mmCIF file of C-alpha atoms and ligand atoms in Angstrom:
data_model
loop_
_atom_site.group_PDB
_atom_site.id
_atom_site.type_symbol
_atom_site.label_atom_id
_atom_site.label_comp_id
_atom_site.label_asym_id
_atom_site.label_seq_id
_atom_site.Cartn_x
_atom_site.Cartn_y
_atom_site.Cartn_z
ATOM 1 C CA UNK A 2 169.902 70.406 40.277
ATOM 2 C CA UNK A 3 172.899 68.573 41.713
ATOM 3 C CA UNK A 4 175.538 67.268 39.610
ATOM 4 C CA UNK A 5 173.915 63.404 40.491
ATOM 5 C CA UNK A 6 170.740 64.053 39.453
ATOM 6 C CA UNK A 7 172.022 65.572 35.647
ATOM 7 C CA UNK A 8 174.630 62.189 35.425
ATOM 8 C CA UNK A 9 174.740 60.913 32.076
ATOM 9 C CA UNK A 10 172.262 57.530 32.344
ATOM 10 C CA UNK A 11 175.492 55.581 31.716
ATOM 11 C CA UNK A 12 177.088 56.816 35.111
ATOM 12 C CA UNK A 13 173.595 56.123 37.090
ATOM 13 C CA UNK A 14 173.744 52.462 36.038
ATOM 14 C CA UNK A 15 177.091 52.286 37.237
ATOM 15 C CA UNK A 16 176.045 53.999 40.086
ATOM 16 C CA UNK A 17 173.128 51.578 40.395
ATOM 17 C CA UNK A 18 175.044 48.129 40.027
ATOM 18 C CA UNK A 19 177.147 49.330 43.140
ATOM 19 C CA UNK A 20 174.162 49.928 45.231
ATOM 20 C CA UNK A 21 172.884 46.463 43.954
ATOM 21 C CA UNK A 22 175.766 44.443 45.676
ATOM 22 C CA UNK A 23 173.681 45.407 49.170
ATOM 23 C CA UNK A 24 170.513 43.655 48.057
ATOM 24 C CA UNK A 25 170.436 40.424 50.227
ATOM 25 C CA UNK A 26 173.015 42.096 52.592
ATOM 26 C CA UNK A 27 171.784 42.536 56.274
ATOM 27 C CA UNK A 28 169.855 45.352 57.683
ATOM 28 C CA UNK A 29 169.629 44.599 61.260
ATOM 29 C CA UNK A 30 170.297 40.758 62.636
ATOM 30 C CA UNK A 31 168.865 38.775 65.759
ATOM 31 C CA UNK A 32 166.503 42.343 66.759
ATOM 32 C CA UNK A 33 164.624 41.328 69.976
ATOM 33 C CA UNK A 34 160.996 42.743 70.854
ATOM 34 C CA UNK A 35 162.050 45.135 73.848
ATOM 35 C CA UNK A 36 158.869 43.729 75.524
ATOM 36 C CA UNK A 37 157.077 40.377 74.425
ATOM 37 C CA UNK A 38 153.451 40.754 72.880
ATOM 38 C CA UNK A 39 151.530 42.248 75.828
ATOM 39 C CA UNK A 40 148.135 43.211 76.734
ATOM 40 C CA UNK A 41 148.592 47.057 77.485
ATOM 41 C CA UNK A 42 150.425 47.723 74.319
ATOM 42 C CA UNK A 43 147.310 46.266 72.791
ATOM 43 C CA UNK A 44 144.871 47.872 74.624
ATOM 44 C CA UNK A 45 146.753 51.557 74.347
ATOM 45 C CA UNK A 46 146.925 50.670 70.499
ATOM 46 C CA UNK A 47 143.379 50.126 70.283
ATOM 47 C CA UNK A 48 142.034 53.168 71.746
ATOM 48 C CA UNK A 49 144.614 55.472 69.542
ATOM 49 C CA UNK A 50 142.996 53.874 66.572
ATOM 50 C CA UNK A 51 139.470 53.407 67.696
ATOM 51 C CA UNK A 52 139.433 49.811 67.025
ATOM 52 C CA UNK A 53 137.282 47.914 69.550
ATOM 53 C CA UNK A 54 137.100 44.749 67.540
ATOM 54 C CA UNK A 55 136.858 42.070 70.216
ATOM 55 C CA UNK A 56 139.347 39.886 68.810
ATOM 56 C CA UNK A 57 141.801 41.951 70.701
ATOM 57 C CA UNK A 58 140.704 41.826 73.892
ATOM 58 C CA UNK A 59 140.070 38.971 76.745
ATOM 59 C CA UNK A 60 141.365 36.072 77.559
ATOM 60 C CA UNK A 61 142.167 34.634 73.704
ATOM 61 C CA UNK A 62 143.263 37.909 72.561
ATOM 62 C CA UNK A 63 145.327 38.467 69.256
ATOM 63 C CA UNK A 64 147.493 41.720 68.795
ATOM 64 C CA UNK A 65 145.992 43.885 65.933
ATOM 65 C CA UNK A 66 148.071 42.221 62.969
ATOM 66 C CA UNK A 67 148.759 45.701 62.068
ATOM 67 C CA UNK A 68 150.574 46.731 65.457
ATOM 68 C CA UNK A 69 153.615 43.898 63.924
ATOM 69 C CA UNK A 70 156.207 46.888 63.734
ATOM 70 C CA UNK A 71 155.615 48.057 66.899
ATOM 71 C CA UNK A 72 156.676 44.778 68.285
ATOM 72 C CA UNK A 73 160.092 45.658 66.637
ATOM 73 C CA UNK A 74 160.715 49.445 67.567
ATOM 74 C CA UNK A 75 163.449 50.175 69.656
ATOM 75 C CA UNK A 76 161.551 52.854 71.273
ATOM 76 C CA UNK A 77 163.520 56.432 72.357
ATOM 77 C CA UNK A 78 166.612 54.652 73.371
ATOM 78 C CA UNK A 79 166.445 53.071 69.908
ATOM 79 C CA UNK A 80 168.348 49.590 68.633
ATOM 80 C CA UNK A 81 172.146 48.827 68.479
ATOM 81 C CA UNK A 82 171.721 46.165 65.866
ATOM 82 C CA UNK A 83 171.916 48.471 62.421
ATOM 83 C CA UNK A 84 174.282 46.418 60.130
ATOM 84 C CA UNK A 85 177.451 48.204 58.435
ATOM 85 C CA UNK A 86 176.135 47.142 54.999
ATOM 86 C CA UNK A 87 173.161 49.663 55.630
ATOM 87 C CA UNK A 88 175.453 52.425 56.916
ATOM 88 C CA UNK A 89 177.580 51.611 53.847
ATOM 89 C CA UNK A 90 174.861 51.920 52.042
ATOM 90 C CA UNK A 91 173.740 55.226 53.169
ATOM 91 C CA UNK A 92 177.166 56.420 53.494
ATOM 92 C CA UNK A 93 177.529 55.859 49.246
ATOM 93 C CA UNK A 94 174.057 57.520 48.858
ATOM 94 C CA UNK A 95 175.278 60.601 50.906
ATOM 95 C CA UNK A 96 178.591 60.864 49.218
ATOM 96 C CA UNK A 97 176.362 61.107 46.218
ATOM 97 C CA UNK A 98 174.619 63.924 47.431
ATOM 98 C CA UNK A 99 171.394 61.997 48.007
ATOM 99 C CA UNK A 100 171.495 63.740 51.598
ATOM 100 C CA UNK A 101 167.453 63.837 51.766
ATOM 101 C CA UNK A 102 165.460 60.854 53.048
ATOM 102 C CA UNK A 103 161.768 60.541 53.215
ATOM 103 C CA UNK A 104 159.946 57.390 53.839
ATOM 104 C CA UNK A 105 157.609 56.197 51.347
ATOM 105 C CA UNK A 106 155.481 53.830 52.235
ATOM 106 C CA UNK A 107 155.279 50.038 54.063
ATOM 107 C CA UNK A 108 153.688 46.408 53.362
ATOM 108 C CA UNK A 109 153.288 43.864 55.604
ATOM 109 C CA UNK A 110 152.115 40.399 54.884
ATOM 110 C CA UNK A 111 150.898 38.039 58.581
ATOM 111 C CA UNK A 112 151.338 34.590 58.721
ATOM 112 C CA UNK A 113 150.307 33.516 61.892
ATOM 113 C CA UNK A 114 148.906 36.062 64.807
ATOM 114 C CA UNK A 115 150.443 37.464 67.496
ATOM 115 C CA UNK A 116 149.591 36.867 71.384
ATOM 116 C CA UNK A 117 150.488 38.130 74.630
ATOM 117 C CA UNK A 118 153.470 36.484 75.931
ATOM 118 C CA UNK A 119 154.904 36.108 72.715
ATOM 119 C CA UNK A 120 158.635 36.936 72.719
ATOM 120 C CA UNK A 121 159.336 38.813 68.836
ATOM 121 C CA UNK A 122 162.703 37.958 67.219
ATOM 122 C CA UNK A 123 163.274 39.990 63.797
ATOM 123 C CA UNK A 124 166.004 40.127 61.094
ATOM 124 C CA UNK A 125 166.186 42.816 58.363
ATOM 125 C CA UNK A 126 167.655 42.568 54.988
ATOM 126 C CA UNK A 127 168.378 44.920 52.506
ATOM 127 C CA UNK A 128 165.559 43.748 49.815
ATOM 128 C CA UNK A 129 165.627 46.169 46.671
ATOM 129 C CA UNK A 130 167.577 49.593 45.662
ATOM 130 C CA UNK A 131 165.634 51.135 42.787
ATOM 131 C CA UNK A 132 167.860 52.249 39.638
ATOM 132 C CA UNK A 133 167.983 56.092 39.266
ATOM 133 C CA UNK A 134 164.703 57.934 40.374
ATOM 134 C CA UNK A 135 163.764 61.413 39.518
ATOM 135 C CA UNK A 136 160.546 62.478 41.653
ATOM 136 C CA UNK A 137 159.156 65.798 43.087
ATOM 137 C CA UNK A 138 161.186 66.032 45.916
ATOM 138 C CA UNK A 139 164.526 65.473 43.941
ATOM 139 C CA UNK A 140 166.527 62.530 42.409
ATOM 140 C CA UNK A 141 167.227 59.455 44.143
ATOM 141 C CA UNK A 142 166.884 56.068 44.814
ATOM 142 C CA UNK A 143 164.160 53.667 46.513
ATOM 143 C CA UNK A 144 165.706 51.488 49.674
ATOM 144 C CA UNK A 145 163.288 48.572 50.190
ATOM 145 C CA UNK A 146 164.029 46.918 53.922
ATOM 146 C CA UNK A 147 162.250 43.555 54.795
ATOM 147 C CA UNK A 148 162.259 42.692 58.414
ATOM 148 C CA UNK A 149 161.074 38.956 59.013
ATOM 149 C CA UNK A 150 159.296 38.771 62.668
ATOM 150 C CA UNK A 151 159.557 35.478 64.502
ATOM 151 C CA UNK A 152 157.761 33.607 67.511
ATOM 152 C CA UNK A 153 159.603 30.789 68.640
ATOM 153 C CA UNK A 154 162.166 30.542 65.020
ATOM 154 C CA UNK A 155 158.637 30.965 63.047
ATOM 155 C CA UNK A 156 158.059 33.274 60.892
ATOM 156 C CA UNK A 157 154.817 35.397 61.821
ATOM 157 C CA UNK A 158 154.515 38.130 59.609
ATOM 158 C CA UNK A 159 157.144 40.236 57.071
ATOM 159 C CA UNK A 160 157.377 43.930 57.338
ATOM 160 C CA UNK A 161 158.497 45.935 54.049
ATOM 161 C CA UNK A 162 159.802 49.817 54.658
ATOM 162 C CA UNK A 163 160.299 51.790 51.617
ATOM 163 C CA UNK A 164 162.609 55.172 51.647
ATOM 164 C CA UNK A 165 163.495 57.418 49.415
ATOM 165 C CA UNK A 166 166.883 58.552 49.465
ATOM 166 C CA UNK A 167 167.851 61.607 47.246
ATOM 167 C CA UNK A 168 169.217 64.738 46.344
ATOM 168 C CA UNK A 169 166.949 67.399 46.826
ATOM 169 C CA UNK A 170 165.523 69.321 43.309
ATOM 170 C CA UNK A 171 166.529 73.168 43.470
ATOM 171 C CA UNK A 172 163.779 75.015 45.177
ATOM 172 C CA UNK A 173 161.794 77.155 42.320
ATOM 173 C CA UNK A 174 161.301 80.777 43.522
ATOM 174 C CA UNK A 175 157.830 80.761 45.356
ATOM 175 C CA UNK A 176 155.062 82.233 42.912
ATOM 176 C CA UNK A 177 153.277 84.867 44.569
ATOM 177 C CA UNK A 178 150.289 82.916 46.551
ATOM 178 C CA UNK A 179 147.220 84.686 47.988
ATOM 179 C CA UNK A 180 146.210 83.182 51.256
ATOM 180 C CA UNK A 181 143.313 80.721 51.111
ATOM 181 C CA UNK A 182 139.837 82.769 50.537
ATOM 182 C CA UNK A 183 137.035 81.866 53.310
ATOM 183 C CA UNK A 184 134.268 79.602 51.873
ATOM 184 C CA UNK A 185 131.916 82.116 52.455
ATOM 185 C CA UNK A 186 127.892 80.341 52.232
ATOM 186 C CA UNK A 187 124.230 81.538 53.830
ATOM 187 C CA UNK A 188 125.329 79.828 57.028
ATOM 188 C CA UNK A 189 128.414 81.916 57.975
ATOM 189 C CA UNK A 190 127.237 84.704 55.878
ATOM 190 C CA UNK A 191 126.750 86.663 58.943
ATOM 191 C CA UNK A 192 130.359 86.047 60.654
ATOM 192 C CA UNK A 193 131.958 87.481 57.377
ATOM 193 C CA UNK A 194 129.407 90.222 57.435
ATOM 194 C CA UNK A 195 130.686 90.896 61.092
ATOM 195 C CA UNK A 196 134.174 90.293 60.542
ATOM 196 C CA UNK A 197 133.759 93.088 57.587
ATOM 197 C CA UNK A 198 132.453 95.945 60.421
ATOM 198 C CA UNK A 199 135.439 94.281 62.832
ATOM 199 C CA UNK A 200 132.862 92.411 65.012
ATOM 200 C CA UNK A 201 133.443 88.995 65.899
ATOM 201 C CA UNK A 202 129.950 87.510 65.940
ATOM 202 C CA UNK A 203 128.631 83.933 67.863
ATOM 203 C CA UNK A 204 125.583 82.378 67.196
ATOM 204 C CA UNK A 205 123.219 82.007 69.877
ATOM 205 C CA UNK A 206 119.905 79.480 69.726
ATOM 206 C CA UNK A 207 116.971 81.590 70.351
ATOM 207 C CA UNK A 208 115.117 78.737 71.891
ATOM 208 C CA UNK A 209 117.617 77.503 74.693
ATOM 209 C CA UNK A 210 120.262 80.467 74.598
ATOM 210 C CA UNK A 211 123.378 77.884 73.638
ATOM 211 C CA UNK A 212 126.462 79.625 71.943
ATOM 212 C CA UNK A 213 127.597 78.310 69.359
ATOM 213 C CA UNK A 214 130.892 78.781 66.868
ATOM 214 C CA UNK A 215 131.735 77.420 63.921
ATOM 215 C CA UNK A 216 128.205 79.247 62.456
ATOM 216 C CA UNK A 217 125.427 76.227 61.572
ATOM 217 C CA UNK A 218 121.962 76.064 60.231
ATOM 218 C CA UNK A 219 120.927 74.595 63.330
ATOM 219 C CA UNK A 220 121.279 74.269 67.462
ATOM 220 C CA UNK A 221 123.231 70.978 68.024
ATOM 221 C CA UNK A 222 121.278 71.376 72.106
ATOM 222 C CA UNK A 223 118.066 71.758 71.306
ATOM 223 C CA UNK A 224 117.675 71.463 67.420
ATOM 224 C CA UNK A 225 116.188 74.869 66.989
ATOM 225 C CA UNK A 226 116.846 76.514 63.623
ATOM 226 C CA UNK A 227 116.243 80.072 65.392
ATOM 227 C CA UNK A 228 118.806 82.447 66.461
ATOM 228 C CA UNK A 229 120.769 85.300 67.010
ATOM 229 C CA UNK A 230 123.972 86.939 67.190
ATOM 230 C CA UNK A 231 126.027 88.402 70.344
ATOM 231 C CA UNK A 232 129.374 90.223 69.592
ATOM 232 C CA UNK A 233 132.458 88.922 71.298
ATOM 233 C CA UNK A 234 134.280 90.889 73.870
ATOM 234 C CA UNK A 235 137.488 89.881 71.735
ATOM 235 C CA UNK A 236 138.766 88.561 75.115
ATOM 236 C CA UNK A 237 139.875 84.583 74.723
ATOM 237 C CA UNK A 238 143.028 82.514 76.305
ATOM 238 C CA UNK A 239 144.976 79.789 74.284
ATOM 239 C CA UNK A 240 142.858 76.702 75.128
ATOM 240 C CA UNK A 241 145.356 74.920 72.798
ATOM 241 C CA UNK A 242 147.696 75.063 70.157
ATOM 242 C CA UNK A 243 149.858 73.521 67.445
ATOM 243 C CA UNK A 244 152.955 74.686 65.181
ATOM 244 C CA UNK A 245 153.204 74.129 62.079
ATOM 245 C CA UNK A 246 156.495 73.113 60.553
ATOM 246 C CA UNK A 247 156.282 71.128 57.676
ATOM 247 C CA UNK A 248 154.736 70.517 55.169
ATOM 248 C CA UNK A 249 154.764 74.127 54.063
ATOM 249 C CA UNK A 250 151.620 75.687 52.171
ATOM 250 C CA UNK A 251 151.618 78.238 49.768
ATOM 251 C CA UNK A 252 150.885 81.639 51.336
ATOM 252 C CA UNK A 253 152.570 80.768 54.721
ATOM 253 C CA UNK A 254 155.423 80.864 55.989
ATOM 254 C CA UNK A 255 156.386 78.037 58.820
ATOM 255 C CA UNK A 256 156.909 77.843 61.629
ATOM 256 C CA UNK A 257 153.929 79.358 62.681
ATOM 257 C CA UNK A 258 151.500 78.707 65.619
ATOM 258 C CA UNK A 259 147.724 77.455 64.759
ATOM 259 C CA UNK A 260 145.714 78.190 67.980
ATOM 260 C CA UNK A 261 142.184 76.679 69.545
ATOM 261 C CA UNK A 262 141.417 80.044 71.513
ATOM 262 C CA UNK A 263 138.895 79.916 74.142
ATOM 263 C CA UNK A 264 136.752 83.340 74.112
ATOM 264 C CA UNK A 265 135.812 84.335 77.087
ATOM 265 C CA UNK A 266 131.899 83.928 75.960
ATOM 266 C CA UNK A 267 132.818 79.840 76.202
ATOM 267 C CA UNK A 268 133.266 79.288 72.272
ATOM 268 C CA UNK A 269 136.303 78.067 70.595
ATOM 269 C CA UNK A 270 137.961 78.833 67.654
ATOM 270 C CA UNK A 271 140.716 78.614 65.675
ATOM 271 C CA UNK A 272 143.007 80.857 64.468
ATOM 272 C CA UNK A 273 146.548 82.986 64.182
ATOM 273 C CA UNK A 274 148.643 84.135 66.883
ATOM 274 C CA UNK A 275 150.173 87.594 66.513
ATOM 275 C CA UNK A 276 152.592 89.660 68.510
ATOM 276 C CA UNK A 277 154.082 86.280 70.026
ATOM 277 C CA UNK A 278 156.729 84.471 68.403
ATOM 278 C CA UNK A 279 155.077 80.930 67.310
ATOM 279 C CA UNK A 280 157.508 79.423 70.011
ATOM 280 C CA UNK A 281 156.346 81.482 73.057
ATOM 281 C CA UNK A 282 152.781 80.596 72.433
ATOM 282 C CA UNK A 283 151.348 78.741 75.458
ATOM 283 C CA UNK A 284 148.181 76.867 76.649
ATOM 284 C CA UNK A 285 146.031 79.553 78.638
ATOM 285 C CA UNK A 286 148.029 82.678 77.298
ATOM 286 C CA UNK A 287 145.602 85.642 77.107
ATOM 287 C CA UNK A 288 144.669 86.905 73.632
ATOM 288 C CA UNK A 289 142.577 89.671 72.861
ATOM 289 C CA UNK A 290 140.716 89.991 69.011
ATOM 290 C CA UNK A 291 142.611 92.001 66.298
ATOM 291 C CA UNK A 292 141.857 92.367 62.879
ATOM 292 C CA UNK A 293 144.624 91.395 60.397
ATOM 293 C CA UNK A 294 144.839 93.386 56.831
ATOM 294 C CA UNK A 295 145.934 89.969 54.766
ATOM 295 C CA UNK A 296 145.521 91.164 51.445
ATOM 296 C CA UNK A 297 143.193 93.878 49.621
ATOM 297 C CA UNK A 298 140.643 91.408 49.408
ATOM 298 C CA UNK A 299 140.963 89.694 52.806
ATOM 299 C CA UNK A 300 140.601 90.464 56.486
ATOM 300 C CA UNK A 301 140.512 87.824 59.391
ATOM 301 C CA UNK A 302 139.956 87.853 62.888
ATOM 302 C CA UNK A 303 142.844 86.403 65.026
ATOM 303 C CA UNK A 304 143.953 86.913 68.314
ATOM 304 C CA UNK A 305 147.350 89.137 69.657
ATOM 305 C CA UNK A 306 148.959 87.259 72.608
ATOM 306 C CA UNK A 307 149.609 89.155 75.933
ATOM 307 C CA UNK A 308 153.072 87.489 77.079
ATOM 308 C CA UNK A 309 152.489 89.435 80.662
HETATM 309 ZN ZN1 ZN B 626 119.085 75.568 71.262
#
């Protein structure tokens, strides 16, 4: 624990009242939309979320109320319109030791909608700072920003942005965690029973002869609930990957890479990376099947890149 978060509660009102004198102050003043309202920003939106609700599209279209942030972002080369009250702000937080930030959560309330052409005009205020919080992640305080979007000097819809800025708790020493065990059932009994001898087993329909991996009841071709097995050659290339970062689970230890590996029988799955470090991992990388000893109850197939 920092010497903030153990204050007596006398000093974290103090501490409070100080941080009060920026409520009302500004955030950000006169933001402009980089671009006005505009069709392909909707239609890009729309396919990221799925949402094919025809109110967004044609000639009387309406912007998803929910895209009215995006109308404000300043985009990679960001906005030059931060207030000094908020980096005063944050500069007395930091000085405090509440060093951390994580952002909470948002609300928005919409007034009127949004339409191509329209030309966005936004303020931000410094709404609410929370008294003295003490949460999981450490001790802190909430920063409540309210950015007002305008069309034309009206107001069209309020944005709220909630942060949490804080001194981080002191890590606990890890307890010893066992890696995640397999949900092992009589549909992937089999791949388990093959992953026991070291053979990595795919499905295959006996009616129409379609591999298949994850193991299922049935063929998702032809329906059939027939089949058999036919061992992998352990051959595969990265068909794609991820690494993980944050947040960190028990049992592993970031960054790692999480791989899609294509086996050379067609099937996908996923799995570990070894004998790579996570950042030389690479879409199409060769892999070939090892078996890795995880614990004295646990084996799993994953795949040992071949750098070349
Ligand atoms: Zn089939």
């Amino acid at each position: 624990m920092t010497a903030y978060a153990t204050g007596t509660a006398e000093e974290a009102a103090r501490f409070h009242e100080l941080l009060t004198s920026f409520e009302g102050q500004p955030a950000a003043t006169a933001g402009r939309g980089k671009d006005a309202v505009n069709e392909p920003m909707i239609r890009h939106w729309c396919e990221a979320m799925g949402d094919a609700n025809p109110a967004y599209s044609g000639p009387d279209a309406i912007a998803p109320p929910t895209m009215l942030q995006a109308w404000t972002m300043g985009g990679l080369s960001g906005h030059t319109d931060r207030s000094s009250a908020y980096d005063e702000l944050f500069a007395l937080l930091d000085g405090a030791g509440c060093t951390s930030v994580v952002a909470t959560d948002c609300e928005q309330e919409y007034l009127r909608p949004l339409r191509p052409g329209d030309a966005v005009t936004f303020d931000a205020v410094i709404e609410s700072v929370s008294p003295r919080k003490t949460t999981k992640l450490g001790t802190g305080h909430f920063v409540t920003t309210r950015t007002d979007v305008r069309v034309d000097g009206e107001l069209a819809g309020t944005h709220r942005f909630r942060i949490l800025k804080y001194a981080p708790a002191a890590r606990r020493d890890k307890p010893t965690v066992r890696r995640p065990r397999p949900v092992v059932n009589r549909d992937n009994q089999g791949f388990w029973d093959g992953v026991r001898d070291h053979r990595l087993l795919i499905q295959r329909c006996t009616s129409c002869a379609t591999l298949r991996f994850p193991w299922l009841p049935g063929c998702n071709a032809c329906s059939s609930p027939d089949w058999d097995t036919v061992e992998a050659s352990g051959a595969g290339t990265v068909f794609s990957y991820v690494v993980m970062h944050h947040p960190p689970f028990p049992a592993f230890d970031p960054p790692y890479a999480v791989a899609l590996v294509e086996l050379a029988e067609g099937v996908r799955m996923i799995s570990n990376i070894t004998g790579v470090p996570y950042d030389k991992v690479r879409i199409s990388l060769p892999v070939q099947l090892e078996f890795l000893r995880v614990d004295d109850d646990l084996e799993l197939p994953v795949f040992r890149g071949n750098e070349g």
